[in-house]
Amino acid sequence: MADQNLLPEAIRDANNCQKDPIPGFDYPYGYRPSLAAGIVFCVLFGIAFFGHTFQTIRLRRWTSALLTIGALTELIGWAGRTWSSECPYNRNAFLMQITTLIIGPVFFTAALYVLLGMFIEVLGREYSLLSARMYTIVFMTCDIISLVVQAVGGAMASMASGDGNDTKLGTNIMVTGVLFQLAAMTVFALLTLDFLRRSSKFGLPREYNKILIALFISLAAIFARSIFRAVELIEGWNGYLMMHETYFIALDGALMVLAVIIFLPFDPARTVPKVYRAVKKDSGELSEYSSGV
């Protein structure tokens, strides 16, 4: 660990609020984060958080709960960046944002995995390679692994950066977590397309088509963001993408707002009820059953 006594007195305290740049000691970000961007994204993720919280309380569905947690995680991260805009050398604010913003999308992808399970229950297990339960188990496990790996790497990189040490190990761990998440999302997208191809003759209600479109828009946004973060981290902490906040705002913040906020007008918890009506193949009679999600 670097000797804290070698740091200028103004920034020795991890919780300092030194605003002006100190010669020879760059901001942890390489720039001073935008206050305006921080406020805007705090408001947007706050809207998503309260909206999905309301739906979670009202409908008690896993999709709403996971979107709520993801929105809260993003909100905390952007609150950290807003804090950093006023105290750019503050290492606690930097750690707060880097660990939350790297893992926030994990909860959004988890909601998408549960959502596919809901559609499998609607259309029938025979159209899917895996059962709804297995989709949840397999891909949620992938999400948890990705979350843990990214969180550990983010914490290690942040502490190393704050202490003036090499961040390579923590960065490589973060990249591994992001790439693992990308691989899981790719497999998920292929399985989802296969499921829709098999079930296309069933004929979905128009409301369900809207939810499916929202699912793929959200998935595409998360996928694009993950590619950006992987390239950004591979470039390193002094890379071009890392040193220019505009890219982070457009390819992380904006995409994550889209990924979560699209489910406010197109809410699967409201559109796809817990109890579905299904046709019994042997008798042609209608029966009701619960999906449990």
XYZ file of C-alpha atoms in Angstrom:
293
model
C 0.000 0.000 0.000
C 1.278 3.430 -0.888
C 2.341 5.667 1.989
C -0.517 8.091 2.592
C 2.018 10.586 3.958
C 3.329 11.011 0.418
C -0.023 12.420 -0.657
C -0.703 16.163 -0.363
C -2.294 16.939 2.966
C -5.505 18.090 1.282
C -6.255 14.590 -0.070
C -4.784 12.284 2.575
C -8.211 11.799 4.093
C -10.202 9.344 1.917
C -13.297 11.425 2.656
C -11.746 14.742 1.621
C -13.527 17.364 -0.453
C -10.654 18.929 -2.346
C -12.153 20.486 -5.488
C -9.302 22.173 -7.303
C -6.765 20.026 -9.194
C -3.433 19.422 -7.474
C -0.350 19.473 -9.744
C 1.058 15.965 -10.144
C -2.046 14.281 -8.692
C -4.792 13.614 -11.229
C -8.425 13.103 -10.320
C -9.220 9.361 -9.911
C -11.487 9.614 -12.968
C -8.985 11.541 -15.057
C -11.528 14.370 -15.106
C -13.976 16.050 -12.772
C -17.389 14.338 -13.164
C -20.245 16.447 -14.464
C -22.609 17.703 -11.772
C -25.411 18.186 -14.311
C -25.097 14.613 -15.600
C -25.053 13.286 -12.054
C -28.252 15.108 -11.139
C -30.047 14.091 -14.356
C -29.241 10.411 -13.936
C -30.095 10.462 -10.235
C -33.524 11.825 -11.175
C -34.057 9.286 -13.976
C -32.979 6.278 -11.933
C -34.983 7.667 -9.012
C -38.099 7.659 -11.198
C -37.373 4.079 -12.263
C -36.707 3.031 -8.663
C -39.922 4.479 -7.233
C -41.973 3.281 -10.202
C -40.804 -0.323 -9.938
C -40.957 -0.191 -6.119
C -44.630 0.719 -6.395
C -45.222 -2.209 -8.752
C -43.276 -4.559 -6.464
C -45.449 -3.636 -3.490
C -48.655 -3.736 -5.518
C -48.100 -6.867 -7.621
C -45.305 -8.735 -5.757
C -43.530 -9.991 -8.865
C -39.869 -10.914 -9.196
C -39.424 -8.877 -12.353
C -40.441 -5.690 -10.537
C -38.301 -6.524 -7.490
C -35.181 -7.136 -9.587
C -35.704 -3.974 -11.643
C -36.155 -2.058 -8.384
C -32.857 -3.354 -6.963
C -31.050 -2.596 -10.217
C -32.450 0.937 -10.375
C -31.446 1.532 -6.740
C -27.931 0.260 -7.435
C -27.599 2.622 -10.399
C -29.044 5.476 -8.333
C -26.426 4.929 -5.611
C -23.691 4.859 -8.244
C -24.766 8.109 -9.850
C -25.154 9.672 -6.409
C -21.493 8.764 -5.917
C -20.559 10.456 -9.194
C -22.602 13.518 -8.190
C -20.690 13.562 -4.898
C -17.452 13.265 -6.876
C -18.373 16.282 -8.980
C -18.077 18.349 -5.812
C -15.300 16.300 -4.178
C -13.375 14.725 -7.097
C -10.491 13.453 -4.934
C -12.841 11.734 -2.475
C -11.908 8.045 -2.558
C -15.091 6.921 -0.793
C -17.231 8.542 -3.487
C -15.095 6.937 -6.195
C -15.392 3.491 -4.577
C -19.133 4.006 -4.125
C -19.755 4.625 -7.809
C -17.357 2.114 -9.324
C -18.642 -0.877 -7.350
C -22.331 -0.102 -7.903
C -22.333 0.969 -11.549
C -20.379 -2.099 -12.634
C -22.894 -4.503 -11.039
C -26.199 -2.653 -11.516
C -26.996 -4.212 -14.926
C -26.717 -7.703 -13.400
C -30.107 -7.159 -11.752
C -31.631 -5.988 -15.034
C -30.494 -9.130 -16.842
C -31.857 -11.224 -13.967
C -35.263 -9.591 -14.516
C -35.071 -10.518 -18.208
C -34.301 -14.147 -17.329
C -37.351 -14.301 -15.058
C -39.451 -12.606 -17.743
C -38.591 -15.300 -20.296
C -39.703 -17.878 -17.748
C -43.048 -16.118 -17.546
C -43.490 -16.418 -21.307
C -42.554 -20.096 -21.210
C -45.348 -20.607 -18.707
C -47.740 -18.698 -20.976
C -46.962 -20.510 -24.222
C -45.943 -23.920 -22.971
C -42.847 -25.837 -21.886
C -42.813 -27.831 -25.134
C -41.584 -24.788 -27.058
C -38.508 -24.301 -24.884
C -35.242 -26.205 -24.619
C -35.253 -25.524 -20.880
C -38.037 -25.207 -18.336
C -38.838 -21.805 -16.845
C -37.338 -23.001 -13.555
C -34.114 -24.112 -15.222
C -33.756 -20.790 -17.060
C -34.015 -19.021 -13.727
C -31.542 -21.346 -11.995
C -28.932 -21.420 -14.778
C -28.901 -17.766 -15.752
C -29.407 -16.377 -12.246
C -26.378 -18.438 -11.199
C -24.440 -16.851 -14.075
C -25.618 -13.438 -12.874
C -24.478 -14.085 -9.317
C -21.057 -15.248 -10.514
C -20.752 -12.176 -12.749
C -21.869 -9.886 -9.927
C -19.362 -11.270 -7.424
C -16.454 -11.224 -9.881
C -17.167 -7.651 -11.014
C -17.709 -6.382 -7.467
C -14.456 -7.920 -6.228
C -12.518 -6.590 -9.199
C -14.068 -3.144 -8.880
C -13.230 -2.916 -5.183
C -9.650 -4.076 -5.773
C -9.115 -1.635 -8.652
C -10.643 1.250 -6.738
C -8.526 0.682 -3.624
C -5.390 0.240 -5.710
C -6.112 3.457 -7.594
C -6.742 5.363 -4.379
C -3.471 4.087 -2.894
C -1.476 4.851 -6.027
C -0.851 1.156 -6.766
C -1.202 -0.840 -9.991
C -4.875 -1.461 -10.833
C -4.191 -4.146 -13.454
C -5.223 -7.161 -11.353
C -8.525 -5.656 -10.243
C -9.218 -4.391 -13.764
C -8.585 -7.816 -15.291
C -10.970 -9.381 -12.789
C -13.630 -6.814 -13.703
C -13.128 -7.534 -17.420
C -13.526 -11.253 -16.749
C -16.833 -10.611 -14.981
C -18.120 -8.395 -17.795
C -17.102 -10.894 -20.510
C -18.749 -13.717 -18.574
C -21.925 -11.646 -18.415
C -21.716 -10.994 -22.169
C -21.368 -14.716 -22.863
C -24.382 -15.530 -20.673
C -26.481 -12.842 -22.390
C -25.502 -14.154 -25.823
C -26.627 -17.680 -24.942
C -29.813 -16.261 -23.386
C -30.603 -14.222 -26.526
C -30.124 -17.290 -28.765
C -32.337 -19.451 -26.562
C -34.989 -16.714 -26.459
C -35.013 -16.443 -30.253
C -35.259 -20.242 -30.520
C -38.191 -20.240 -28.095
C -40.004 -17.536 -30.068
C -39.378 -19.384 -33.341
C -40.845 -22.584 -31.932
C -43.846 -20.834 -30.390
C -44.595 -18.396 -33.231
C -47.565 -20.457 -34.431
C -49.225 -20.010 -31.034
C -50.078 -16.363 -31.701
C -49.268 -13.924 -28.931
C -51.689 -11.226 -27.760
C -50.634 -7.747 -28.877
C -49.823 -6.755 -25.291
C -47.320 -9.600 -25.036
C -45.644 -8.548 -28.279
C -44.959 -5.151 -26.711
C -43.359 -6.780 -23.682
C -41.176 -8.956 -25.919
C -40.027 -5.888 -27.856
C -39.212 -4.182 -24.545
C -37.275 -7.290 -23.481
C -35.065 -7.205 -26.579
C -34.560 -3.418 -26.379
C -33.463 -3.763 -22.751
C -31.232 -6.730 -23.571
C -29.643 -4.864 -26.506
C -28.973 -1.835 -24.277
C -27.317 -3.986 -21.593
C -25.323 -5.882 -24.223
C -24.045 -2.666 -25.842
C -23.156 -1.233 -22.444
C -21.252 -4.389 -21.482
C -19.240 -4.253 -24.704
C -18.372 -0.629 -23.976
C -17.310 -1.380 -20.397
C -15.192 -4.340 -21.503
C -13.370 -2.249 -24.135
C -13.026 0.635 -21.685
C -11.456 -1.588 -19.031
C -9.203 -3.374 -21.521
C -7.854 0.024 -22.616
C -6.920 0.658 -18.992
C -7.530 3.426 -16.480
C -5.640 5.903 -18.636
C -7.318 4.809 -21.870
C -9.206 7.142 -24.170
C -12.691 5.923 -23.211
C -11.953 5.995 -19.490
C -10.627 9.562 -19.673
C -13.628 11.019 -21.554
C -16.862 11.182 -19.567
C -19.050 11.744 -22.638
C -18.679 8.093 -23.630
C -19.576 6.911 -20.140
C -22.673 9.097 -20.068
C -23.876 7.931 -23.494
C -22.830 4.266 -23.444
C -23.406 3.426 -19.793
C -25.745 5.856 -18.071
C -28.152 6.488 -20.956
C -28.281 2.833 -21.993
C -29.014 1.690 -18.441
C -31.809 4.243 -18.128
C -33.319 2.797 -21.304
C -32.879 -0.789 -20.053
C -34.883 -0.194 -16.863
C -37.249 2.647 -17.654
C -38.747 0.938 -20.720
C -40.484 -1.462 -18.347
C -42.465 1.347 -16.732
C -44.843 1.808 -19.717
C -44.419 -1.837 -20.783
C -44.525 -3.535 -17.398
C -44.573 -7.347 -17.570
C -45.784 -7.538 -13.963
C -48.956 -5.730 -14.961
C -49.392 -7.223 -18.444
C -48.623 -10.903 -17.758
C -50.756 -11.981 -14.774
C -49.791 -14.632 -12.266
C -52.616 -16.906 -13.378
C -52.735 -17.851 -17.041
C -55.387 -19.516 -19.102
C -54.077 -22.508 -21.017
C -55.633 -25.045 -23.389
C -55.475 -28.709 -22.388
C -54.230 -30.563 -25.440
C -56.167 -33.728 -24.749
C -59.610 -32.242 -24.157
C -59.405 -28.756 -25.607
C -60.791 -27.355 -22.363
C -59.477 -24.210 -20.736
C -57.746 -24.444 -17.401
C -56.028 -21.978 -15.095
C -52.682 -22.348 -13.382
C -50.166 -20.146 -11.629
C -46.675 -19.445 -12.904
C -45.268 -18.773 -9.484
C -43.172 -15.829 -10.748
